Short mmCIF file of C-alpha atoms in Angstrom, two decimals:
data_model
loop_
_atom_site.label_atom_id
_atom_site.label_comp_id
_atom_site.label_asym_id
_atom_site.label_seq_id
_atom_site.Cartn_x
_atom_site.Cartn_y
_atom_site.Cartn_z
CA MET A 1 108.41 -1.16 5.90
CA TYR A 2 105.25 -3.01 5.10
CA PHE A 3 103.51 0.27 4.31
CA ALA A 4 106.17 1.95 1.88
CA TYR A 5 104.88 2.18 -1.65
CA SER A 6 107.13 3.04 -4.75
CA LYS A 7 106.36 6.05 -6.94
CA ALA A 8 104.70 3.84 -9.58
CA GLN A 9 102.41 2.11 -6.81
CA ARG A 10 101.50 5.64 -5.50
CA SER A 11 100.63 6.93 -8.92
CA GLY A 12 98.42 3.82 -9.34
CA LEU A 13 96.63 4.33 -6.25
CA PHE A 14 95.84 8.16 -7.17
CA LEU A 15 94.69 6.95 -10.64
CA LEU A 16 92.28 4.39 -8.88
CA PHE A 17 90.80 6.97 -6.54
CA ALA A 18 90.41 9.23 -9.38
CA ILE A 19 88.47 6.64 -11.43
CA ILE A 20 86.23 5.58 -8.44
CA ILE A 21 85.50 9.52 -7.57
CA SER A 22 84.80 9.83 -11.47
CA LEU A 23 82.36 7.10 -11.50
CA GLN A 24 80.71 8.08 -8.44
CA PHE A 25 79.83 11.68 -10.00
CA PHE A 26 78.85 9.96 -13.27
CA TYR A 27 76.38 7.69 -11.34
CA TYR A 28 74.82 10.44 -9.54
CA LEU A 29 74.74 13.05 -12.32
CA THR A 30 73.28 10.68 -15.04
CA ASP A 31 69.50 9.80 -15.40
CA PHE A 32 69.21 6.15 -15.90
CA THR A 33 65.38 5.99 -16.11
CA LYS A 34 64.09 4.96 -19.48
CA PRO A 35 61.82 7.34 -21.28
CA GLU A 36 58.05 6.49 -20.99
CA ILE A 37 56.55 5.83 -24.32
CA ASN A 38 52.88 6.63 -24.26
CA SER A 39 50.75 4.59 -26.73
CA PRO A 40 47.62 6.23 -28.33
CA GLU A 41 45.33 4.10 -26.09
CA LYS A 42 47.17 5.16 -22.88
CA GLU A 43 47.04 8.72 -23.77
CA LYS A 44 43.42 8.35 -24.18
CA TRP A 45 42.94 7.03 -20.90
CA LEU A 46 45.15 9.60 -19.38
CA SER A 47 43.07 12.30 -20.93
CA LEU A 48 39.89 10.89 -19.44
CA GLN A 49 41.38 10.34 -15.92
CA THR A 50 40.39 13.87 -14.74
CA GLU A 51 36.90 13.11 -15.66
CA ILE A 52 36.77 9.80 -14.11
CA ASP A 53 38.22 11.14 -10.80
CA SER A 54 35.54 13.79 -10.83
CA LEU A 55 32.85 11.17 -11.51
CA LYS A 56 34.26 8.95 -8.56
CA GLN A 57 34.25 12.04 -6.26
CA GLU A 58 30.69 12.95 -7.20
CA LYS A 59 29.77 9.30 -6.44
CA GLU A 60 31.22 9.44 -3.14
CA ASN A 61 29.71 12.52 -2.13
CA PHE A 62 26.41 11.64 -3.37
CA VAL A 63 23.59 11.76 -0.80
CA PRO A 64 20.08 10.49 -1.95
CA LYS A 65 17.48 13.17 -1.64
CA ILE A 66 14.52 12.10 0.49
CA TYR A 67 11.19 13.68 -0.50
CA PRO A 68 8.25 14.04 2.11
CA PHE A 69 6.29 10.81 2.28
CA ASN A 70 3.41 9.33 4.56
CA PRO A 71 5.07 6.89 6.70
CA ASN A 72 1.84 4.80 6.90
CA PHE A 73 2.60 3.58 3.12
CA ILE A 74 6.32 2.54 3.84
CA ASN A 75 7.11 -0.82 1.99
CA ASP A 76 9.89 -3.02 2.52
CA PHE A 77 12.17 -1.40 -0.15
CA LYS A 78 11.31 2.05 1.29
CA GLY A 79 11.92 1.08 4.67
CA TYR A 80 15.30 -0.47 3.76
CA LYS A 81 16.40 2.68 1.94
CA LEU A 82 15.28 4.65 5.08
CA GLY A 83 17.58 2.39 7.35
CA MET A 84 14.88 0.38 9.07
CA SER A 85 15.37 -3.13 10.11
CA THR A 86 13.04 -5.96 8.53
CA THR A 87 11.52 -6.28 12.12
CA GLU A 88 10.77 -2.78 12.33
CA ILE A 89 9.15 -2.80 8.89
CA ASP A 90 7.11 -6.03 9.86
CA ARG A 91 5.82 -4.29 12.98
CA LEU A 92 4.52 -1.33 10.74
CA LEU A 93 3.05 -3.65 8.13
CA ALA A 94 1.35 -5.72 10.61
CA PHE A 95 -0.12 -2.44 12.38
CA ARG A 96 -1.51 -1.43 8.93
CA GLU A 97 -3.10 -4.86 8.11
CA LYS A 98 -5.39 -3.96 11.28
CA ASN A 99 -6.58 -0.76 9.19
CA LEU A 100 -4.94 1.57 11.74
CA TYR A 101 -2.79 4.67 10.79
CA VAL A 102 0.01 6.38 12.68
CA ASN A 103 -0.57 10.06 12.90
CA SER A 104 2.60 11.37 14.41
CA ALA A 105 6.26 10.62 14.68
CA GLU A 106 5.76 9.54 18.32
CA ASP A 107 3.07 7.18 16.99
CA PHE A 108 5.43 5.98 14.44
CA GLN A 109 8.19 5.16 16.95
CA LYS A 110 5.70 3.33 19.42
CA VAL A 111 4.67 1.00 16.68
CA THR A 112 7.93 0.20 14.94
CA LEU A 113 10.30 0.56 17.99
CA VAL A 114 13.02 2.57 15.86
CA SER A 115 15.75 4.11 17.67
CA ASP A 116 15.70 7.74 18.43
CA SER A 117 18.56 8.57 16.09
CA LEU A 118 16.88 6.81 13.29
CA LEU A 119 13.73 8.78 14.10
CA LYS A 120 15.34 12.14 14.42
CA ALA A 121 16.88 11.47 10.85
CA ILE A 122 13.74 10.64 9.08
CA ALA A 123 10.91 12.32 11.06
CA PRO A 124 11.62 15.58 9.27
CA TYR A 125 10.42 14.07 6.10
CA PHE A 126 6.96 12.76 7.46
CA LYS A 127 4.03 14.04 5.73
CA PHE A 128 0.60 13.42 7.37
CA PRO A 129 -2.84 14.29 6.02
CA ASP A 130 -4.30 17.65 7.35
CA TRP A 131 -6.58 15.74 9.38
CA ALA A 132 -4.16 14.04 11.22
CA LYS A 133 -2.29 17.25 11.96
CA ASN A 134 -5.75 18.74 13.22
CA LYS A 135 -7.09 15.82 15.01
CA LYS A 136 -6.84 17.66 18.56
CA MET A 137 -8.77 20.57 17.20
CA THR A 138 -12.46 21.15 18.88
CA ASN A 139 -15.43 21.74 16.83
CA PHE A 140 -13.77 20.19 13.89
CA LYS A 141 -16.20 19.81 11.30
CA PRO A 142 -15.52 16.91 8.82
CA PHE A 143 -15.76 17.57 5.19
CA PRO A 144 -18.53 15.67 3.45
CA LYS A 145 -17.11 12.59 1.40
CA THR A 146 -18.39 14.18 -1.90
CA THR A 147 -15.83 16.84 -1.40
CA PHE A 148 -13.11 14.26 -1.98
CA GLU A 149 -14.95 12.56 -4.83
CA LYS A 150 -16.11 13.75 -8.20
CA LYS A 151 -19.59 14.94 -7.94
CA GLU A 152 -20.91 13.06 -10.80
CA LYS A 153 -22.93 10.22 -10.07
CA ILE A 154 -21.52 6.80 -10.82
CA VAL A 155 -23.76 3.76 -11.47
CA VAL A 156 -22.50 0.54 -10.21
CA LEU A 157 -21.06 -1.49 -13.14
CA ASP A 158 -19.59 -4.78 -13.67
CA ILE A 159 -15.74 -4.35 -13.58
CA ASN A 160 -15.29 -6.49 -16.55
CA GLU A 161 -17.52 -4.24 -18.70
CA ALA A 162 -16.03 -0.89 -17.31
CA THR A 163 -14.28 1.34 -20.01
CA GLN A 164 -11.50 3.69 -19.43
CA ASP A 165 -14.04 6.55 -18.92
CA ASP A 166 -16.13 4.80 -16.43
CA LEU A 167 -12.79 4.05 -14.37
CA ILE A 168 -11.58 7.60 -14.64
CA LYS A 169 -14.65 8.78 -12.86
CA ILE A 170 -13.31 7.41 -9.58
CA TYR A 171 -11.52 9.93 -7.48
CA GLY A 172 -7.73 9.14 -7.76
CA ILE A 173 -7.78 7.36 -11.00
CA GLY A 174 -6.46 9.00 -14.14
CA PRO A 175 -5.65 7.69 -17.67
CA ALA A 176 -2.43 5.71 -16.47
CA LEU A 177 -4.19 3.85 -13.65
CA SER A 178 -7.40 3.06 -15.66
CA GLU A 179 -5.27 1.77 -18.52
CA ARG A 180 -3.34 -0.58 -16.23
CA ILE A 181 -6.46 -1.81 -14.71
CA LEU A 182 -7.72 -2.68 -18.16
CA LYS A 183 -4.39 -4.25 -19.14
CA GLU A 184 -4.68 -6.45 -15.80
CA LYS A 185 -7.97 -7.57 -17.02
CA GLU A 186 -6.52 -8.42 -20.47
CA LYS A 187 -3.84 -10.73 -18.88
CA PHE A 188 -6.44 -12.88 -17.29
CA GLY A 189 -9.18 -12.45 -19.76
CA ALA A 190 -11.48 -11.31 -17.13
CA PHE A 191 -11.67 -10.48 -13.29
CA VAL A 192 -13.19 -13.15 -11.36
CA ALA A 193 -13.20 -11.40 -7.82
CA MET A 194 -12.67 -7.58 -6.81
CA GLU A 195 -9.85 -8.66 -4.38
CA GLN A 196 -7.77 -8.74 -7.68
CA MET A 197 -7.64 -5.01 -7.39
CA ASN A 198 -5.17 -5.25 -4.52
CA ASP A 199 -2.72 -6.88 -6.87
CA ILE A 200 -2.70 -3.89 -9.31
CA TRP A 201 0.36 -1.61 -8.50
CA GLY A 202 -0.16 2.10 -7.74
CA LEU A 203 -4.10 1.69 -6.36
CA SER A 204 -4.09 3.07 -3.01
CA PRO A 205 -6.34 1.72 -0.22
CA GLU A 206 -8.72 4.55 -0.68
CA VAL A 207 -9.00 4.06 -4.28
CA ILE A 208 -9.69 0.26 -3.90
CA GLU A 209 -12.38 1.10 -1.39
CA SER A 210 -14.06 3.35 -4.09
CA LEU A 211 -13.77 0.73 -6.78
CA ASN A 212 -15.39 -1.78 -4.44
CA LYS A 213 -18.17 0.67 -3.94
CA TYR A 214 -18.93 1.62 -7.60
CA PHE A 215 -18.02 -1.80 -9.34
CA LYS A 216 -18.39 -5.36 -8.64
CA ILE A 217 -18.50 -8.77 -10.38
CA VAL A 218 -22.09 -8.85 -11.55
CA THR A 219 -22.06 -12.23 -13.36
CA GLN A 220 -19.23 -14.70 -13.03
CA PRO A 221 -17.30 -14.40 -16.45
CA LYS A 222 -16.30 -17.30 -18.62
CA VAL A 223 -12.77 -17.50 -18.83
CA MET A 224 -10.16 -19.67 -20.74
CA LYS A 225 -9.30 -21.94 -18.04
CA VAL A 226 -5.67 -23.46 -17.49
CA LYS A 227 -5.43 -27.31 -17.65
CA ILE A 228 -3.62 -27.58 -14.37
CA ASN A 229 -2.88 -31.45 -15.08
CA ASP A 230 -1.96 -31.15 -18.92
CA ALA A 231 -0.22 -27.79 -19.35
CA SER A 232 3.63 -27.73 -19.63
CA VAL A 233 5.77 -25.69 -17.43
CA LYS A 234 5.96 -22.96 -20.19
CA GLU A 235 2.21 -22.94 -20.48
CA LEU A 236 1.64 -22.51 -16.83
CA MET A 237 4.03 -19.65 -16.73
CA LYS A 238 1.72 -17.72 -19.01
CA PHE A 239 -0.86 -17.57 -16.13
CA PRO A 240 -0.07 -14.24 -14.27
CA TYR A 241 -0.02 -16.01 -10.75
CA PHE A 242 2.54 -18.64 -11.95
CA LYS A 243 5.94 -17.96 -12.11
CA TYR A 244 8.76 -20.35 -13.04
CA PRO A 245 9.60 -21.71 -9.72
CA LEU A 246 5.82 -22.40 -8.85
CA ALA A 247 5.09 -23.78 -12.39
CA LYS A 248 7.97 -26.30 -12.09
CA GLN A 249 6.74 -27.27 -8.61
CA ILE A 250 3.14 -27.91 -9.94
CA VAL A 251 4.32 -30.16 -12.59
CA THR A 252 6.57 -32.04 -10.22
CA TYR A 253 3.68 -32.58 -7.67
CA ARG A 254 1.16 -33.94 -10.30
CA SER A 255 3.77 -36.41 -11.70
CA MET A 256 4.58 -37.83 -8.24
CA ASN A 257 0.82 -37.82 -6.99
CA GLY A 258 -0.96 -38.90 -9.97
CA GLY A 259 -2.25 -35.37 -10.78
CA ILE A 260 -4.11 -32.60 -9.21
CA HIS A 261 -7.82 -33.55 -8.47
CA ASN A 262 -9.21 -30.40 -6.61
CA SER A 263 -8.28 -27.15 -5.11
CA GLU A 264 -7.20 -28.55 -1.75
CA ASP A 265 -4.33 -30.42 -3.32
CA LEU A 266 -2.76 -27.12 -4.48
CA ILE A 267 -2.29 -26.26 -0.87
CA LYS A 268 0.12 -29.21 -0.63
CA ILE A 269 2.52 -27.61 -3.48
CA ASN A 270 5.51 -25.84 -2.00
CA GLY A 271 5.45 -22.13 -2.64
CA PHE A 272 1.88 -22.00 -3.62
CA PRO A 273 0.10 -18.62 -2.78
CA VAL A 274 -2.68 -20.01 -0.34
CA GLU A 275 -3.98 -16.46 0.28
CA LYS A 276 -5.21 -16.54 -3.46
CA LEU A 277 -6.32 -19.88 -3.56
CA LYS A 278 -9.90 -19.26 -4.28
CA ILE A 279 -9.31 -16.79 -6.89
CA ILE A 280 -6.70 -19.03 -8.67
CA ALA A 281 -9.17 -22.09 -8.67
CA LEU A 282 -11.65 -20.13 -10.61
CA TYR A 283 -8.95 -20.02 -13.45
CA LEU A 284 -8.30 -23.65 -13.38
CA GLU A 285 -9.62 -26.87 -14.83
CA PHE A 286 -8.77 -29.90 -12.92
#
């Protein structure tokens, strides 16, 4: 018989089965994983993991708080944060350049053409002046302008001779803004046009209007002029209106065209702020 085993063979098979079963039990009952060795640095990081996870969760749950604001004074950055497109922001800015104002959420949507969903999200934060809210009231008696300005009479002065005390007399100008105006004057040596007030950050249209009423350029000041054909890029950059890219373009243009002969040549320079040409030209020596 082919499958007949001797006693010794049967004993060997039983022993083999016993060894196999023993190895199987040993395999399943033994933990072969190596003990994890934590270095001091790793333990330090692990101790901070809970705090890191908490900070991540706070960041994910963070919703920026929106404070009430007048939508007439939305700038590019503010509009971007609110979710407006560049086209919608440009429509509002073009509308404001005409010296027009929106007086309600409906007006805002007509001008900017924002979607209903975006209007619904941001309209609750719109804050219009009281006169805009009450514009439909009958028998409305406007407040005299003196109510909104300090009653102290202001003598018209040369803006370049104005002190901080003189500037503070204007309604809407405090110590910080008056100091900012004086620092701006120091940067140029003197103002050459009242239009330069438009470049000072923080001055509202109403404040600029008051400044133009009570201050002016009485006599054209003598300023240290920039030698546009001799100054290096570094020297040109010291002039507030010339940043590095424009200063480099100026040097490139004059080297390729035999110099800059008059203010009309400035228009041909790539990136030159044409809208400020008349002001800038008063600071230059050709």
